[in-house]
């Protein structure tokens, strides 16, 4: 009886989560077709975060519900069982999300490619808004790609200047002591030091240029770039 009650509670919770998930997807579809003024990239990031949260809740609740049945109670002696349930639930949810995403994308694509004269006035407005948001998103992506390329080039330049710095510093150690204060190598070292400071300042600016960057996963190794920017050389 106790196991039955646990199972019923679990399925009720699953039912609530499923309704919440369905309502959320309807909201996403509505916002996508109405093209809200909020930046397109921010909207997508927010929706992905919310979907991940709902997915985690759904996985946990279904795993608990399945684990409460007598048959599964026997199998729980094997720790791999829960992992199997999570993988199965994750696969099902992923398939559902892919189907919904493709459906929504096809709807938007059909709206955009349909001549305006064949659309009702309210859909013409939606079409124009979506096209405008897509243009903004495309422009942001182009700027981001340019910044990433510039950052990579600047990092390469920094490593080259750092190599020259080390080379000159090594040569300076081998020069007579009286030439170490005002000799040509010292002047060259000062010039390289100034250039290094400017490059590091630029790297720090480029690495922190995108406010919504995911620092937890750091997909573009920006933490490494910031570490390079914080290095210091004494003349």
Coordinates of N, CA and C in Angstrom, one line a residue:
X1 N 0.8 -1.2 0.0 CA 0.0 0.0 0.0 C 0.9 1.3 0.0
X2 N 1.9 1.2 0.8 CA 2.8 2.4 0.9 C 3.5 2.6 -0.4
X3 N 3.9 1.5 -1.1 CA 4.6 1.7 -2.4 C 3.6 2.2 -3.4
X4 N 2.3 1.8 -3.3 CA 1.3 2.3 -4.2 C 1.1 3.8 -4.1
X5 N 1.0 4.2 -2.8 CA 0.8 5.7 -2.5 C 2.0 6.5 -3.1
X6 N 3.2 6.0 -2.9 CA 4.4 6.7 -3.4 C 4.3 6.8 -4.9
X7 N 3.9 5.7 -5.5 CA 3.8 5.7 -7.0 C 2.8 6.7 -7.5
X8 N 1.6 6.7 -6.8 CA 0.5 7.7 -7.2 C 1.0 9.1 -7.0
X9 N 1.7 9.4 -5.9 CA 2.2 10.7 -5.7 C 3.2 11.1 -6.8
X10 N 4.0 10.1 -7.2 CA 5.0 10.4 -8.2 C 4.4 10.7 -9.5
X11 N 3.4 9.9 -9.9 CA 2.7 10.1 -11.2 C 1.9 11.4 -11.2
X12 N 1.4 11.8 -10.0 CA 0.7 13.1 -9.9 C 1.7 14.2 -10.2
X13 N 2.9 14.1 -9.6 CA 3.9 15.1 -9.8 C 4.3 15.1 -11.2
X14 N 4.5 13.9 -11.8 CA 4.8 13.9 -13.2 C 3.8 14.5 -14.1
X15 N 2.5 14.3 -13.8 CA 1.4 14.9 -14.5 C 1.5 16.5 -14.4
X16 N 1.8 17.0 -13.2 CA 1.9 18.4 -13.1 C 3.1 19.0 -13.9
X17 N 4.2 18.3 -13.8 CA 5.4 18.7 -14.6 C 5.1 18.7 -16.1
X18 N 4.4 17.6 -16.5 CA 4.0 17.5 -18.0 C 3.2 18.7 -18.4
X19 N 2.2 19.1 -17.6 CA 1.3 20.2 -17.9 C 2.1 21.5 -17.9
X20 N 3.0 21.6 -17.0 CA 3.8 22.8 -16.9 C 4.7 22.9 -18.2
X21 N 5.3 21.7 -18.6 CA 6.1 21.7 -19.7 C 5.4 22.0 -21.0
X22 N 4.1 21.5 -21.1 CA 3.3 21.8 -22.3 C 2.9 23.2 -22.4
X23 N 2.5 23.8 -21.2 CA 2.2 25.3 -21.2 C 3.4 26.1 -21.6
X24 N 4.6 25.7 -21.1 CA 5.8 26.5 -21.4 C 6.1 26.4 -22.9
X25 N 5.9 25.3 -23.5 CA 6.2 25.2 -24.9 C 5.2 26.0 -25.7
X26 N 4.0 26.0 -25.3 CA 3.0 26.9 -26.0 C 3.4 28.3 -25.9
X27 N 3.9 28.7 -24.7 CA 4.3 30.1 -24.5 C 5.5 30.4 -25.4
X28 N 6.5 29.5 -25.5 CA 7.6 29.7 -26.4 C 7.2 29.8 -27.8
X29 N 6.3 29.0 -28.3 CA 5.8 29.1 -29.7 C 5.1 30.4 -29.9
X30 N 4.3 30.9 -28.9 CA 3.6 32.1 -29.1 C 4.6 33.3 -29.2
X31 N 5.6 33.3 -28.3 CA 6.6 34.4 -28.3 C 7.4 34.3 -29.6
X32 N 7.7 33.2 -30.1 CA 8.5 33.1 -31.3 C 7.7 33.7 -32.5
X33 N 6.4 33.4 -32.6 CA 5.7 33.8 -33.8 C 5.2 35.3 -33.6
X34 N 5.3 35.8 -32.4 CA 4.9 37.3 -32.3 C 6.2 38.1 -32.3
X35 N 7.4 37.5 -32.3 CA 8.6 38.3 -32.4 C 8.7 39.4 -31.4
X36 N 8.8 39.2 -30.1 CA 8.9 40.2 -29.1 C 10.1 41.1 -29.3
X37 N 10.1 42.3 -28.8 CA 11.1 43.2 -29.0 C 12.4 42.9 -28.2
X38 N 12.3 41.9 -27.2 CA 13.5 41.5 -26.5 C 14.5 40.9 -27.5
X39 N 15.8 41.1 -27.3 CA 16.8 40.6 -28.2 C 16.7 39.1 -28.4
X40 N 16.7 38.7 -29.7 CA 16.4 37.3 -30.1 C 17.4 36.4 -29.4
X41 N 18.6 36.7 -29.3 CA 19.6 35.9 -28.6 C 19.3 35.7 -27.2
X42 N 18.9 36.7 -26.5 CA 18.6 36.6 -25.0 C 17.4 35.7 -24.8
X43 N 16.4 35.9 -25.8 CA 15.2 35.0 -25.7 C 15.5 33.5 -25.8
X44 N 16.4 33.2 -26.8 CA 16.8 31.8 -27.0 C 17.5 31.3 -25.8
X45 N 18.4 32.1 -25.2 CA 19.2 31.6 -24.1 C 18.3 31.3 -22.9
X46 N 17.4 32.3 -22.7 CA 16.4 32.1 -21.5 C 15.6 30.8 -21.7
X47 N 15.1 30.6 -22.9 CA 14.2 29.4 -23.2 C 15.0 28.2 -23.0
X48 N 16.3 28.1 -23.4 CA 17.1 26.9 -23.3 C 17.3 26.6 -21.8
X49 N 17.6 27.7 -21.0 CA 17.8 27.5 -19.5 C 16.5 26.9 -18.9
X50 N 15.4 27.5 -19.3 CA 14.1 27.0 -18.7 C 13.8 25.6 -19.1
X51 N 14.1 25.2 -20.3 CA 13.9 23.9 -20.8 C 14.8 22.9 -20.0
X52 N 16.0 23.3 -19.8 CA 16.9 22.4 -19.1 C 16.4 22.2 -17.6
X53 N 15.9 23.2 -17.0 CA 15.3 23.1 -15.7 C 14.2 22.1 -15.6
X54 N 13.2 22.3 -16.6 CA 12.1 21.4 -16.6 C 12.5 20.0 -17.0
X55 N 13.5 19.8 -17.8 CA 14.0 18.5 -18.1 C 14.6 17.8 -16.9
X56 N 15.3 18.5 -16.1 CA 15.9 18.0 -14.9 C 14.8 17.5 -13.9
X57 N 13.7 18.4 -13.7 CA 12.6 18.0 -12.9 C 11.9 16.7 -13.4
X58 N 11.7 16.7 -14.7 CA 11.0 15.6 -15.3 C 11.8 14.3 -15.1
X59 N 13.1 14.3 -15.3 CA 14.0 13.1 -15.1 C 13.9 12.6 -13.7
X60 N 14.0 13.5 -12.7 CA 14.0 13.1 -11.3 C 12.7 12.5 -10.9
X61 N 11.6 13.1 -11.3 CA 10.3 12.6 -10.9 C 10.0 11.3 -11.5
X62 N 10.3 11.1 -12.8 CA 10.0 9.8 -13.5 C 10.9 8.7 -12.9
X63 N 12.1 9.1 -12.6 CA 13.0 8.0 -12.1 C 12.5 7.6 -10.7
X64 N 12.0 8.5 -9.9 CA 11.5 8.2 -8.6 C 10.3 7.4 -8.7
X65 N 9.4 7.7 -9.6 CA 8.1 7.0 -9.8 C 8.4 5.6 -10.2
X66 N 9.3 5.4 -11.2 CA 9.6 4.1 -11.7 C 10.3 3.2 -10.6
X67 N 11.1 3.9 -9.8 CA 11.8 3.2 -8.7 C 10.9 2.7 -7.6
X68 N 9.7 3.2 -7.5 CA 8.8 2.9 -6.4 C 8.0 1.6 -6.7
X69 N 8.0 1.1 -7.9 CA 7.3 -0.2 -8.2 C 8.0 -1.4 -7.6
X70 N 7.3 -2.4 -7.2 CA 7.9 -3.6 -6.6 C 9.0 -4.3 -7.5
X71 N 8.7 -4.3 -8.8 CA 9.6 -4.9 -9.8 C 11.0 -4.2 -9.8
X72 N 10.9 -2.8 -9.7 CA 12.1 -2.1 -9.8 C 12.8 -2.1 -8.4
X73 N 12.1 -2.2 -7.3 CA 12.7 -2.3 -6.0 C 13.7 -3.4 -6.0
X74 N 13.5 -4.5 -6.7 CA 14.4 -5.6 -6.7 C 15.6 -5.2 -7.6
X75 N 15.4 -4.5 -8.7 CA 16.5 -4.2 -9.6 C 17.4 -3.1 -9.0
X76 N 16.9 -2.3 -8.0 CA 17.6 -1.2 -7.5 C 18.9 -1.6 -6.8
X77 N 19.1 -2.9 -6.6 CA 20.4 -3.4 -6.1 C 21.5 -3.1 -7.0
X78 N 21.1 -2.9 -8.3 CA 22.1 -2.5 -9.3 C 22.1 -1.0 -9.5
X79 N 23.2 -0.3 -9.2 CA 23.2 1.2 -9.3 C 23.0 1.7 -10.8
X80 N 23.2 0.8 -11.7 CA 23.0 1.2 -13.1 C 21.6 1.4 -13.5
X81 N 20.6 0.9 -12.7 CA 19.2 1.0 -13.1 C 18.8 2.5 -13.2
X82 N 19.1 3.3 -12.2 CA 18.6 4.7 -12.2 C 19.3 5.4 -13.4
X83 N 20.5 5.1 -13.7 CA 21.2 5.7 -14.9 C 20.4 5.3 -16.2
X84 N 20.0 4.1 -16.2 CA 19.2 3.6 -17.4 C 17.9 4.4 -17.6
X85 N 17.2 4.7 -16.5 CA 16.0 5.4 -16.5 C 16.3 6.9 -17.0
X86 N 17.3 7.5 -16.4 CA 17.6 8.9 -16.8 C 17.9 9.0 -18.2
X87 N 18.7 8.0 -18.8 CA 19.1 8.0 -20.2 C 17.9 7.9 -21.1
X88 N 16.9 7.0 -20.7 CA 15.7 6.8 -21.5 C 14.8 8.0 -21.5
X89 N 14.7 8.6 -20.3 CA 13.8 9.9 -20.2 C 14.5 11.0 -21.0
X90 N 15.8 11.1 -20.8 CA 16.5 12.2 -21.6 C 16.4 12.0 -23.1
X91 N 16.4 10.8 -23.5 CA 16.3 10.5 -25.0 C 14.9 10.9 -25.5
X92 N 13.8 10.5 -24.7 CA 12.5 10.8 -25.1 C 12.2 12.4 -25.1
X93 N 12.7 13.0 -24.1 CA 12.5 14.5 -24.0 C 13.3 15.2 -25.2
X94 N 14.5 14.7 -25.4 CA 15.3 15.3 -26.5 C 14.5 15.1 -27.9
X95 N 13.9 14.0 -28.1 CA 13.2 13.7 -29.3 C 12.0 14.7 -29.4
X96 N 11.3 14.8 -28.3 CA 10.1 15.7 -28.2 C 10.5 17.2 -28.5
X97 N 11.6 17.6 -27.9 CA 12.1 19.0 -28.2 C 12.5 19.2 -29.6
X98 N 13.2 18.2 -30.2 CA 13.6 18.3 -31.6 C 12.4 18.4 -32.5
X99 N 11.3 17.6 -32.3 CA 10.1 17.7 -33.1 C 9.5 19.0 -32.9
X100 N 9.4 19.5 -31.7 CA 8.7 20.9 -31.5 C 9.5 22.0 -32.2
X101 N 10.9 21.9 -32.0 CA 11.7 22.9 -32.6 C 11.6 22.9 -34.1
X102 N 11.6 21.7 -34.7 CA 11.5 21.6 -36.2 C 10.1 22.2 -36.6
X103 N 9.1 21.8 -35.9 CA 7.7 22.3 -36.2 C 7.7 23.9 -36.1
X104 N 8.2 24.4 -35.1 CA 8.2 25.9 -34.9 C 9.0 26.5 -36.0
X105 N 10.2 26.0 -36.3 CA 11.1 26.5 -37.3 C 10.4 26.5 -38.7
X106 N 9.7 25.4 -39.0 CA 9.0 25.3 -40.3 C 7.8 26.3 -40.3
X107 N 7.2 26.6 -39.2 CA 6.1 27.6 -39.2 C 6.6 29.0 -39.5
X108 N 7.8 29.3 -38.8 CA 8.4 30.6 -39.0 C 8.9 30.7 -40.4
X109 N 9.5 29.6 -40.9 CA 10.1 29.7 -42.3 C 8.9 29.9 -43.3
X110 N 7.8 29.2 -43.1 CA 6.7 29.3 -44.0 C 6.1 30.7 -44.0
X111 N 6.1 31.3 -42.8 CA 5.6 32.7 -42.7 C 6.5 33.7 -43.4
X112 N 7.8 33.5 -43.2 CA 8.8 34.4 -43.8 C 8.8 34.3 -45.3
X113 N 8.7 33.1 -45.8 CA 8.8 32.9 -47.3 C 7.5 33.2 -48.1
X114 N 6.4 33.3 -47.3 CA 5.1 33.6 -48.0 C 5.0 35.0 -48.4
X115 N 4.7 35.4 -49.6 CA 4.5 36.8 -50.0 C 3.6 37.5 -49.1
X116 N 3.9 38.8 -48.8 CA 3.1 39.6 -47.9 C 1.7 39.8 -48.4
X117 N 1.5 39.8 -49.7 CA 0.2 40.1 -50.2 C -0.8 38.9 -50.0
X118 N -0.2 37.7 -49.7 CA -1.0 36.6 -49.4 C -1.3 36.3 -47.9
X119 N -0.8 37.3 -47.1 CA -0.9 37.1 -45.7 C -1.9 38.1 -45.1
X120 N -2.6 37.8 -44.0 CA -3.5 38.7 -43.4 C -2.6 39.8 -42.8
X121 N -3.2 41.1 -42.6 CA -2.4 42.2 -42.1 C -1.6 41.9 -40.8
X122 N -2.2 41.2 -39.8 CA -1.5 40.9 -38.6 C -0.3 40.0 -38.8
X123 N -0.4 39.1 -39.8 CA 0.7 38.2 -40.0 C 1.8 38.9 -40.8
X124 N 1.4 39.9 -41.6 CA 2.5 40.7 -42.2 C 3.3 41.5 -41.2
X125 N 2.7 42.0 -40.2 CA 3.4 42.7 -39.1 C 4.3 41.7 -38.4
X126 N 3.8 40.5 -38.1 CA 4.6 39.5 -37.4 C 5.8 39.1 -38.3
X127 N 5.6 38.9 -39.6 CA 6.6 38.6 -40.5 C 7.7 39.6 -40.5
X128 N 7.4 40.9 -40.6 CA 8.3 42.0 -40.6 C 9.1 42.0 -39.3
X129 N 8.4 41.8 -38.1 CA 9.1 41.8 -36.8 C 10.1 40.6 -36.7
X130 N 9.7 39.5 -37.2 CA 10.6 38.3 -37.1 C 11.8 38.6 -38.0
X131 N 11.6 39.1 -39.2 CA 12.8 39.4 -40.1 C 13.7 40.4 -39.5
X132 N 13.2 41.4 -38.8 CA 14.0 42.4 -38.2 C 14.8 41.8 -37.0
X133 N 14.2 40.9 -36.2 CA 14.9 40.3 -35.1 C 16.0 39.3 -35.7
X134 N 15.7 38.6 -36.8 CA 16.7 37.7 -37.4 C 17.9 38.5 -37.9
X135 N 17.6 39.7 -38.5 CA 18.7 40.6 -39.0 C 19.6 41.0 -37.8
X136 N 19.0 41.4 -36.7 CA 19.7 41.8 -35.5 C 20.6 40.7 -35.0
X137 N 20.0 39.5 -34.9 CA 20.7 38.3 -34.4 C 21.9 38.0 -35.4
X138 N 21.7 38.1 -36.7 CA 22.8 37.9 -37.6 C 23.9 38.9 -37.5
X139 N 23.5 40.2 -37.3 CA 24.5 41.2 -37.1 C 25.3 40.9 -35.8
X140 N 24.7 40.5 -34.7 CA 25.4 40.2 -33.5 C 26.3 39.1 -33.7
X141 N 25.9 38.1 -34.4 CA 26.8 36.9 -34.7 C 28.0 37.3 -35.5
X142 N 27.8 38.2 -36.5 CA 29.0 38.6 -37.3 C 29.9 39.4 -36.4
X143 N 29.4 40.3 -35.5 CA 30.3 41.1 -34.6 C 31.0 40.1 -33.7
X144 N 30.3 39.1 -33.2 CA 30.9 38.2 -32.3 C 32.0 37.4 -32.9
X145 N 31.8 37.0 -34.2 CA 32.8 36.2 -34.9 C 34.0 37.1 -35.1
X146 N 33.8 38.4 -35.4 CA 34.9 39.3 -35.7 C 35.7 39.5 -34.4
X147 N 35.0 39.6 -33.2 CA 35.7 39.8 -32.0 C 36.5 38.6 -31.6
X148 N 36.0 37.4 -31.9 CA 36.7 36.1 -31.6 C 37.9 36.0 -32.4
X149 N 37.8 36.4 -33.7 CA 39.0 36.4 -34.6 C 40.0 37.4 -34.2
X150 N 39.6 38.6 -33.8 CA 40.5 39.6 -33.3 C 41.2 39.1 -32.0
X151 N 40.5 38.5 -31.1 CA 41.0 38.0 -29.9 C 42.1 37.0 -30.2
X152 N 41.8 36.0 -31.1 CA 42.8 35.0 -31.4 C 44.1 35.6 -32.0
X153 N 43.9 36.6 -32.9 CA 45.1 37.2 -33.5 C 45.9 38.0 -32.4
X154 N 45.2 38.6 -31.5 CA 45.8 39.4 -30.5 C 46.6 38.5 -29.5
X155 N 46.0 37.3 -29.2 CA 46.7 36.4 -28.4 C 48.0 35.9 -29.0
X156 N 47.9 35.7 -30.3 CA 49.1 35.2 -31.1 C 50.2 36.3 -31.0
X157 N 49.7 37.6 -31.2 CA 50.7 38.7 -31.2 C 51.3 38.8 -29.8
X158 N 50.5 38.6 -28.8 CA 51.0 38.7 -27.4 C 52.1 37.6 -27.2
X159 N 51.9 36.4 -27.6 CA 52.9 35.4 -27.4 C 54.2 35.7 -28.2
X160 N 54.0 36.3 -29.4 CA 55.2 36.6 -30.1 C 56.0 37.7 -29.4
X161 N 55.3 38.8 -29.0 CA 56.0 39.9 -28.2 C 56.6 39.3 -26.9
X162 N 55.9 38.4 -26.3 CA 56.4 37.8 -25.0 C 57.7 37.1 -25.3
X163 N 57.8 36.4 -26.5 CA 59.0 35.6 -26.9 C 60.1 36.6 -27.1
X164 N 59.9 37.7 -27.8 CA 60.9 38.7 -28.0 C 61.4 39.3 -26.7
X165 N 60.4 39.5 -25.8 CA 60.8 40.1 -24.4 C 61.7 39.1 -23.7
X166 N 61.4 37.8 -23.7 CA 62.3 36.9 -23.0 C 63.6 36.8 -23.7
X167 N 63.7 36.9 -25.0 CA 64.9 36.9 -25.7 C 65.8 38.1 -25.4
X168 N 65.2 39.3 -25.4 CA 65.9 40.5 -25.0 C 66.4 40.5 -23.6
X169 N 65.5 40.0 -22.7 CA 65.8 40.0 -21.3 C 67.0 39.0 -21.1
X170 N 67.1 37.9 -21.8 CA 68.2 37.0 -21.7 C 69.5 37.7 -22.2
X171 N 69.4 38.4 -23.3 CA 70.6 39.1 -23.8 C 71.1 40.2 -22.8
X172 N 70.1 40.8 -22.2 CA 70.5 41.9 -21.2 C 71.3 41.4 -20.1
X173 N 70.9 40.2 -19.6 CA 71.7 39.6 -18.5 C 73.1 39.3 -18.8
X174 N 73.4 39.1 -20.1 CA 74.8 38.8 -20.6 C 75.6 40.0 -20.9
X175 N 75.0 41.2 -20.8 CA 75.7 42.5 -21.2 C 76.4 43.0 -19.9
X176 N 77.5 43.8 -20.1 CA 78.2 44.4 -19.0 C 77.3 45.2 -18.1
X177 N 77.6 45.2 -16.8 CA 76.7 45.8 -15.9 C 76.5 47.3 -16.2
X178 N 77.5 48.0 -16.6 CA 77.4 49.4 -16.9 C 76.5 49.7 -18.1
X179 N 76.2 48.7 -18.9 CA 75.4 49.0 -20.1 C 73.9 48.6 -19.8
X180 N 73.7 48.0 -18.6 CA 72.3 47.5 -18.3 C 71.3 48.6 -18.0
X181 N 71.8 49.7 -17.6 CA 70.9 50.8 -17.2 C 70.4 51.6 -18.3
X182 N 71.3 52.0 -19.3 CA 70.8 52.9 -20.3 C 71.2 52.4 -21.7
X183 N 71.6 51.2 -21.9 CA 72.0 50.6 -23.1 C 70.8 50.4 -24.1
X184 N 71.1 50.1 -25.4 CA 70.0 49.9 -26.3 C 69.1 48.7 -26.0
X185 N 69.6 47.7 -25.3 CA 68.8 46.6 -24.9 C 67.7 47.0 -23.9
X186 N 68.1 47.9 -23.0 CA 67.1 48.3 -22.0 C 66.0 49.1 -22.6
X187 N 66.4 50.0 -23.6 CA 65.4 50.8 -24.3 C 64.4 49.9 -25.1
X188 N 65.0 48.9 -25.7 CA 64.2 47.9 -26.4 C 63.2 47.2 -25.5
X189 N 63.8 46.8 -24.3 CA 63.0 46.1 -23.3 C 61.8 47.0 -22.8
X190 N 62.1 48.3 -22.6 CA 61.0 49.2 -22.2 C 59.9 49.3 -23.3
X191 N 60.3 49.4 -24.6 CA 59.4 49.5 -25.7 C 58.5 48.2 -25.8
X192 N 59.2 47.0 -25.6 CA 58.4 45.8 -25.6 C 57.4 45.7 -24.4
X193 N 57.9 46.2 -23.2 CA 57.0 46.2 -22.1 C 55.8 47.1 -22.3
X194 N 56.0 48.2 -22.9 CA 54.8 49.1 -23.2 C 53.9 48.4 -24.2
X195 N 54.4 47.7 -25.2 CA 53.6 47.0 -26.2 C 52.8 45.9 -25.5
X196 N 53.5 45.2 -24.6 CA 52.8 44.1 -23.9 C 51.6 44.6 -23.1
X197 N 51.8 45.7 -22.4 CA 50.7 46.2 -21.6 C 49.5 46.6 -22.5
X198 N 49.8 47.2 -23.6 CA 48.7 47.6 -24.5 C 47.9 46.3 -25.1
X199 N 48.7 45.3 -25.4 CA 48.1 44.1 -26.0 C 47.3 43.4 -24.9
X200 N 47.8 43.4 -23.7 CA 47.0 42.7 -22.6 C 45.8 43.5 -22.3
X201 N 45.8 44.8 -22.3 CA 44.6 45.6 -22.1 C 43.6 45.3 -23.2
X202 N 44.0 45.2 -24.4 CA 43.1 44.9 -25.5 C 42.5 43.5 -25.4
X203 N 43.3 42.5 -25.0 CA 42.8 41.1 -24.8 C 41.7 41.1 -23.7
X204 N 42.0 41.8 -22.6 CA 41.0 41.9 -21.5 C 39.7 42.5 -22.0
X205 N 39.7 43.5 -22.8 CA 38.5 44.1 -23.4 C 37.8 43.2 -24.3
X206 N 38.5 42.5 -25.1 CA 37.9 41.6 -26.1 C 37.3 40.4 -25.4
X207 N 38.0 39.9 -24.4 CA 37.5 38.7 -23.7 C 36.2 38.9 -22.9
X208 N 36.0 40.2 -22.4 CA 34.8 40.5 -21.6 C 33.8 41.3 -22.4
X209 N 33.9 41.3 -23.7 CA 33.0 42.1 -24.6 C 31.6 41.6 -24.6
X210 N 31.4 40.3 -24.4 CA 30.1 39.7 -24.5 C 29.5 39.5 -23.1
X211 N 28.4 40.2 -22.8 CA 27.9 40.1 -21.4 C 27.2 38.8 -21.1
X212 N 26.7 38.1 -22.1 CA 26.0 36.8 -21.8 C 26.9 35.6 -22.0
X213 N 28.2 35.8 -22.0 CA 29.2 34.7 -22.2 C 29.0 33.6 -21.0
X214 N 29.1 32.4 -21.4 CA 28.9 31.3 -20.4 C 30.3 31.0 -19.8
X215 N 30.7 31.6 -18.7 CA 32.0 31.5 -18.1 C 32.1 30.1 -17.4
X216 N 31.0 29.5 -17.1 CA 31.1 28.2 -16.4 C 31.6 27.1 -17.3
X217 N 31.3 27.1 -18.6 CA 31.8 26.1 -19.5 C 32.9 26.7 -20.3
X218 N 33.0 28.0 -20.5 CA 34.1 28.7 -21.2 C 34.4 28.1 -22.5
X219 N 33.4 28.1 -23.5 CA 33.6 27.3 -24.8 C 34.7 27.9 -25.6
X220 N 35.1 29.2 -25.4 CA 36.1 29.8 -26.3 C 37.4 30.1 -25.6
X221 N 37.6 29.4 -24.4 CA 38.9 29.6 -23.7 C 39.2 31.0 -23.3
X222 N 38.2 31.8 -22.9 CA 38.4 33.2 -22.6 C 39.1 33.3 -21.2
X223 N 38.9 32.3 -20.3 CA 39.6 32.4 -19.1 C 41.1 32.3 -19.3
X224 N 41.5 31.5 -20.3 CA 42.9 31.5 -20.6 C 43.4 32.8 -21.1
X225 N 42.6 33.5 -21.9 CA 43.0 34.8 -22.5 C 43.1 35.8 -21.3
X226 N 42.1 35.8 -20.4 CA 42.2 36.7 -19.2 C 43.4 36.4 -18.4
X227 N 43.8 35.2 -18.2 CA 45.0 34.8 -17.5 C 46.2 35.5 -18.1
X228 N 46.3 35.4 -19.5 CA 47.4 36.0 -20.2 C 47.4 37.5 -20.0
X229 N 46.2 38.1 -20.0 CA 46.1 39.6 -19.9 C 46.5 40.0 -18.5
X230 N 46.5 39.2 -17.5 CA 46.8 39.6 -16.1 C 48.3 39.3 -15.8
X231 N 49.1 38.8 -16.8 CA 50.5 38.6 -16.5 C 51.2 39.9 -16.5
X232 N 52.3 39.9 -15.8 CA 53.1 41.2 -15.6 C 54.6 40.9 -15.8
X233 N 55.3 41.8 -16.5 CA 56.7 41.7 -16.7 C 57.4 42.9 -16.1
X234 N 58.4 42.7 -15.3 CA 59.1 43.8 -14.7 C 60.4 44.1 -15.6
X235 N 60.5 45.4 -15.8 CA 61.7 45.8 -16.6 C 62.9 45.8 -15.7

